[in-house]
Tab-separated table of C-alpha atoms in Angstrom:
chain	number	residue	atom	x	y	z
A	80	UNK	CA	-24.614	-19.831	-6.858
A	81	UNK	CA	-24.073	-22.271	-4.024
A	82	UNK	CA	-20.527	-23.178	-5.158
A	83	UNK	CA	-19.258	-19.598	-4.777
A	84	UNK	CA	-21.285	-18.506	-1.749
A	85	UNK	CA	-19.546	-17.528	1.443
A	86	UNK	CA	-21.000	-20.519	3.269
A	87	UNK	CA	-19.766	-22.947	0.596
A	88	UNK	CA	-16.284	-21.427	0.512
A	89	UNK	CA	-15.898	-21.415	4.290
A	90	UNK	CA	-17.331	-24.935	4.583
A	91	UNK	CA	-14.772	-26.194	2.040
A	92	UNK	CA	-11.958	-24.530	4.013
A	93	UNK	CA	-13.177	-26.068	7.287
A	94	UNK	CA	-13.375	-29.510	5.676
A	95	UNK	CA	-9.792	-29.227	4.461
A	96	UNK	CA	-8.604	-28.334	7.970
A	97	UNK	CA	-10.588	-31.188	9.515
A	98	UNK	CA	-9.000	-33.605	7.034
A	99	UNK	CA	-5.569	-32.451	8.152
A	100	UNK	CA	-6.507	-32.900	11.807
A	101	UNK	CA	-7.931	-36.325	11.028
A	102	UNK	CA	-4.801	-37.549	9.265
A	103	UNK	CA	-3.556	-40.674	11.109
A	104	UNK	CA	-0.255	-40.581	12.979
A	105	UNK	CA	2.532	-42.638	11.464
A	106	UNK	CA	5.010	-44.641	13.464
A	107	UNK	CA	8.629	-43.595	12.957
A	108	UNK	CA	11.818	-45.248	14.230
A	109	UNK	CA	14.036	-42.170	14.037
A	110	UNK	CA	13.185	-41.070	17.565
A	111	UNK	CA	14.451	-44.398	18.901
A	112	UNK	CA	17.839	-43.802	17.344
A	113	UNK	CA	18.062	-40.321	18.871
A	114	UNK	CA	16.597	-41.125	22.284
A	115	UNK	CA	18.893	-42.330	25.106
A	116	UNK	CA	18.855	-45.954	26.067
A	117	UNK	CA	16.289	-46.451	28.902
A	118	UNK	CA	17.147	-48.587	31.898
A	119	UNK	CA	14.105	-50.800	31.430
A	120	UNK	CA	14.984	-51.442	27.799
A	121	UNK	CA	13.383	-50.242	24.559
A	122	UNK	CA	9.771	-50.846	23.687
A	123	UNK	CA	9.136	-53.273	20.884
A	124	UNK	CA	7.868	-52.020	17.548
A	125	UNK	CA	4.633	-53.969	17.971
A	126	UNK	CA	3.827	-52.220	21.245
A	127	UNK	CA	4.500	-48.811	19.770
A	128	UNK	CA	2.385	-49.617	16.712
A	129	UNK	CA	-0.509	-50.710	18.949
A	130	UNK	CA	-0.288	-47.461	20.909
A	131	UNK	CA	-0.247	-45.385	17.715
A	132	UNK	CA	-3.269	-47.304	16.360
A	133	UNK	CA	-5.236	-46.665	19.551
A	134	UNK	CA	-4.347	-42.962	19.429
A	135	UNK	CA	-5.471	-42.747	15.816
A	136	UNK	CA	-8.748	-44.408	16.733
A	137	UNK	CA	-9.304	-41.897	19.538
A	138	UNK	CA	-8.530	-39.016	17.168
A	139	UNK	CA	-11.010	-40.375	14.644
A	140	UNK	CA	-13.747	-40.705	17.270
A	141	UNK	CA	-13.058	-37.207	18.604
A	142	UNK	CA	-13.172	-35.573	15.166
A	143	UNK	CA	-16.328	-37.477	14.249
A	144	UNK	CA	-18.123	-36.122	17.322
A	145	UNK	CA	-16.697	-32.587	17.400
A	146	UNK	CA	-16.271	-31.831	13.680
A	147	UNK	CA	-19.449	-33.357	12.277
A	148	UNK	CA	-20.900	-32.216	8.949
A	149	UNK	CA	-23.667	-30.340	10.754
A	150	UNK	CA	-21.145	-28.535	12.971
A	151	UNK	CA	-19.005	-27.546	9.989
A	152	UNK	CA	-22.034	-26.217	8.124
A	153	UNK	CA	-23.230	-24.340	11.201
A	154	UNK	CA	-19.864	-22.592	11.647
A	155	UNK	CA	-19.741	-21.668	7.945
A	156	UNK	CA	-23.247	-20.202	8.113
A	157	UNK	CA	-22.319	-18.189	11.202
A	158	UNK	CA	-19.330	-16.731	9.359
A	159	UNK	CA	-21.553	-15.671	6.450
A	160	UNK	CA	-24.105	-14.167	8.853
A	161	UNK	CA	-21.414	-12.099	10.590
A	162	UNK	CA	-20.092	-10.971	7.219
A	163	UNK	CA	-23.466	-9.749	5.983
A	164	UNK	CA	-24.152	-8.057	9.299
A	165	UNK	CA	-21.042	-5.962	8.719
A	166	UNK	CA	-22.053	-5.302	5.117
A	167	UNK	CA	-25.546	-4.259	6.196
A	168	UNK	CA	-24.077	-1.873	8.752
A	169	UNK	CA	-21.911	-0.293	6.055
A	170	UNK	CA	-24.904	-0.073	3.738
A	171	UNK	CA	-26.944	1.774	6.325
A	172	UNK	CA	-24.210	4.391	6.534
A	173	UNK	CA	-24.274	4.882	2.770
A	174	UNK	CA	-25.864	7.949	1.254
A	175	UNK	CA	-29.443	7.640	0.087
A	176	UNK	CA	-28.606	8.317	-3.577
A	177	UNK	CA	-25.892	5.648	-3.806
A	178	UNK	CA	-26.207	2.030	-4.948
A	179	UNK	CA	-24.788	-0.861	-2.941
A	180	UNK	CA	-23.559	-3.912	-4.862
A	181	UNK	CA	-23.431	-7.072	-2.793
A	182	UNK	CA	-20.305	-9.167	-3.069
A	183	UNK	CA	-22.365	-12.268	-3.788
A	184	UNK	CA	-24.260	-10.590	-6.644
A	185	UNK	CA	-24.491	-12.861	-9.688
A	186	UNK	CA	-23.112	-10.701	-12.480
A	187	UNK	CA	-24.085	-13.365	-15.027
A	188	UNK	CA	-27.771	-12.486	-14.690
A	189	UNK	CA	-29.156	-9.667	-16.832
A	190	UNK	CA	-31.379	-8.138	-14.081
A	191	UNK	CA	-28.352	-7.931	-11.758
A	192	UNK	CA	-26.265	-6.232	-14.427
A	193	UNK	CA	-29.040	-3.755	-15.187
A	194	UNK	CA	-29.268	-2.895	-11.482
A	195	UNK	CA	-25.635	-1.742	-11.452
A	196	UNK	CA	-25.228	2.046	-11.324
A	197	UNK	CA	-24.519	3.660	-14.649
A	198	UNK	CA	-21.711	5.829	-13.297
A	199	UNK	CA	-18.832	5.261	-10.898
A	200	UNK	CA	-19.949	8.083	-8.644
A	201	UNK	CA	-23.251	6.347	-7.898
A	202	UNK	CA	-21.492	3.421	-6.258
A	203	UNK	CA	-21.300	3.129	-2.478
A	204	UNK	CA	-17.544	3.499	-1.956
A	205	UNK	CA	-15.477	3.906	1.145
A	206	UNK	CA	-15.605	7.502	2.435
A	207	UNK	CA	-11.852	7.806	2.138
A	208	UNK	CA	-11.647	6.669	-1.487
A	209	UNK	CA	-9.855	8.908	-3.959
A	210	UNK	CA	-11.406	10.165	-7.166
A	211	UNK	CA	-10.087	8.356	-10.220
A	212	UNK	CA	-11.306	9.410	-13.660
A	213	UNK	CA	-9.693	6.388	-15.292
A	214	UNK	CA	-11.573	3.973	-13.051
A	215	UNK	CA	-14.826	5.827	-13.700
A	216	UNK	CA	-14.437	5.497	-17.473
A	217	UNK	CA	-13.396	1.859	-17.185
A	218	UNK	CA	-16.389	1.075	-14.993
A	219	UNK	CA	-18.854	2.638	-17.440
A	220	UNK	CA	-17.301	0.864	-20.424
A	221	UNK	CA	-17.220	-2.516	-18.687
A	222	UNK	CA	-20.794	-2.147	-17.475
A	223	UNK	CA	-22.063	-1.407	-20.979
A	224	UNK	CA	-20.043	-4.251	-22.472
A	225	UNK	CA	-21.239	-6.683	-19.814
A	226	UNK	CA	-24.848	-5.667	-20.402
A	227	UNK	CA	-24.558	-6.153	-24.169
A	228	UNK	CA	-22.924	-9.563	-23.744
A	229	UNK	CA	-25.610	-10.620	-21.292
A	230	UNK	CA	-28.397	-9.617	-23.681
A	231	UNK	CA	-26.673	-11.478	-26.524
A	232	UNK	CA	-26.392	-14.563	-24.332
A	233	UNK	CA	-30.101	-14.369	-23.448
A	234	UNK	CA	-30.954	-14.200	-27.143
A	235	UNK	CA	-28.756	-17.241	-27.834
A	236	UNK	CA	-30.453	-19.109	-24.996
A	237	UNK	CA	-33.870	-18.460	-26.520
A	238	UNK	CA	-32.603	-19.548	-29.935
A	239	UNK	CA	-31.097	-22.713	-28.442
A	240	UNK	CA	-34.395	-23.557	-26.745
A	241	UNK	CA	-36.175	-23.108	-30.073
A	242	UNK	CA	-33.662	-25.324	-31.870
A	243	UNK	CA	-34.047	-28.011	-29.225
A	244	UNK	CA	-37.815	-27.878	-29.682
A	245	UNK	CA	-37.415	-28.323	-33.430
A	246	UNK	CA	-34.978	-31.147	-32.864
A	247	UNK	CA	-37.503	-32.927	-30.676
A	248	UNK	CA	-40.139	-32.579	-33.407
A	249	UNK	CA	-37.739	-34.133	-35.947
A	250	UNK	CA	-36.766	-37.094	-33.754
A	251	UNK	CA	-39.125	-39.483	-35.641
A	252	UNK	CA	-37.022	-38.861	-38.780
A	253	UNK	CA	-33.835	-40.161	-37.118
A	254	UNK	CA	-34.693	-43.728	-38.174
A	255	UNK	CA	-36.402	-43.396	-41.571
A	256	UNK	CA	-36.390	-47.143	-42.265
A	257	UNK	CA	-38.597	-47.771	-39.242
A	258	UNK	CA	-40.554	-44.537	-38.918
A	259	UNK	CA	-40.890	-43.153	-42.463
A	260	UNK	CA	-40.517	-45.965	-44.993
A	261	UNK	CA	-43.526	-48.032	-43.798
A	262	UNK	CA	-45.803	-45.012	-44.367
A	263	UNK	CA	-44.747	-44.423	-48.004
A	264	UNK	CA	-46.786	-45.810	-50.928
A	265	UNK	CA	-44.168	-47.824	-52.800
A	266	UNK	CA	-44.235	-51.045	-54.734
A	267	UNK	CA	-44.230	-54.021	-52.353
A	268	UNK	CA	-44.375	-51.590	-49.422
A	269	UNK	CA	-46.402	-52.173	-46.272
A	270	UNK	CA	-48.926	-49.467	-47.122
A	271	UNK	CA	-49.280	-50.740	-50.674
A	272	UNK	CA	-49.948	-54.282	-49.437
A	273	UNK	CA	-52.569	-53.009	-47.028
A	274	UNK	CA	-54.313	-51.048	-49.825
A	275	UNK	CA	-54.416	-54.145	-52.020
A	276	UNK	CA	-55.952	-56.183	-49.225
A	277	UNK	CA	-58.546	-53.441	-48.726
A	278	UNK	CA	-59.448	-53.436	-52.441
A	279	UNK	CA	-59.902	-57.211	-52.489
A	280	UNK	CA	-62.039	-57.133	-49.348
A	281	UNK	CA	-64.166	-54.315	-50.766
A	282	UNK	CA	-64.793	-56.241	-53.996
A	283	UNK	CA	-65.782	-59.389	-52.102
A	284	UNK	CA	-68.135	-57.493	-49.800
A	285	UNK	CA	-69.760	-55.654	-52.737
A	286	UNK	CA	-70.315	-58.865	-54.682
A	287	UNK	CA	-71.707	-60.691	-51.692
A	288	UNK	CA	-74.130	-57.879	-50.850
A	289	UNK	CA	-75.369	-57.892	-54.467
A	290	UNK	CA	-75.984	-61.642	-54.334
A	291	UNK	CA	-77.948	-61.312	-51.106
A	292	UNK	CA	-80.067	-58.494	-52.587
A	293	UNK	CA	-80.888	-60.473	-55.734
A	294	UNK	CA	-81.935	-63.582	-53.796
A	295	UNK	CA	-84.428	-61.772	-51.517
A	296	UNK	CA	-87.982	-63.251	-51.513
A	297	UNK	CA	-91.039	-61.134	-52.539
A	298	UNK	CA	-93.173	-59.626	-49.826
A	299	UNK	CA	-96.540	-61.178	-48.744
A	300	UNK	CA	-98.390	-59.325	-46.052
A	301	UNK	CA	-97.291	-56.294	-44.048
A	302	UNK	CA	-96.450	-57.947	-40.713
A	303	UNK	CA	-94.727	-60.939	-42.254
A	304	UNK	CA	-92.870	-58.712	-44.700
A	305	UNK	CA	-91.504	-56.503	-41.902
A	306	UNK	CA	-90.369	-59.569	-39.950
A	307	UNK	CA	-88.671	-61.120	-42.974
A	308	UNK	CA	-87.164	-57.748	-43.894
A	309	UNK	CA	-85.702	-57.411	-40.418
A	310	UNK	CA	-84.408	-60.956	-40.538
A	311	UNK	CA	-83.009	-60.427	-43.995
A	312	UNK	CA	-81.145	-57.301	-42.947
A	313	UNK	CA	-79.656	-59.136	-39.992
A	314	UNK	CA	-78.724	-62.035	-42.195
A	315	UNK	CA	-77.112	-59.681	-44.685
A	316	UNK	CA	-75.066	-58.088	-41.930
A	317	UNK	CA	-74.074	-61.467	-40.508
A	318	UNK	CA	-72.988	-62.720	-43.931
A	319	UNK	CA	-70.973	-59.590	-44.594
A	320	UNK	CA	-69.302	-59.913	-41.197
A	321	UNK	CA	-68.460	-63.535	-41.946
A	322	UNK	CA	-66.604	-62.426	-45.054
A	323	UNK	CA	-64.587	-59.870	-43.147
């Protein structure tokens, strides 16, 4: 959860402060009305505006060098490191049979919720905390409710993934005129026309093969007959291919 991590939060705060420091200065004439009249005379508005522009440019250069994105990120990471060092020190002082819940724990994940202690007393609390039966009951009830909601959400996620898979399988049916209709056997349909062409071609090939078989010459000797038979078969195939 990068958006809610300590580094992200501190980096956002540092960026907001840098933006305020980088805001350009604006020239105002009120100070001229309040200031006493100098002996050398007042500065012109153009001169003052040029000075203010140069100062703003210097401020921009300074902030770009000192408050770079890398520097801001580095400071934010140092803050998070110091924070977790303190948390780790507190955890080491905790009793062995207690459970420590990190502040950055993602309570939207089922394994994290299941790792929470079942009772309030099992939590690592400050040594000076006071016993509160109401808080203990509330903690147990909220933990159970959170666990049930998390399991229900996981089940809905699995169901959603299954529905998306089914939806992907049904995508070809989104445009039935293009994807379904051409594959149906209907009068004057594409498939029906193709079947008719196949029937006509089959009848022509069958008739032509019969004509070739009836016009075959009788055999003479063995060698000549085998040569003519081979040639006749090739001729038959060539004639059939010509028809197709």
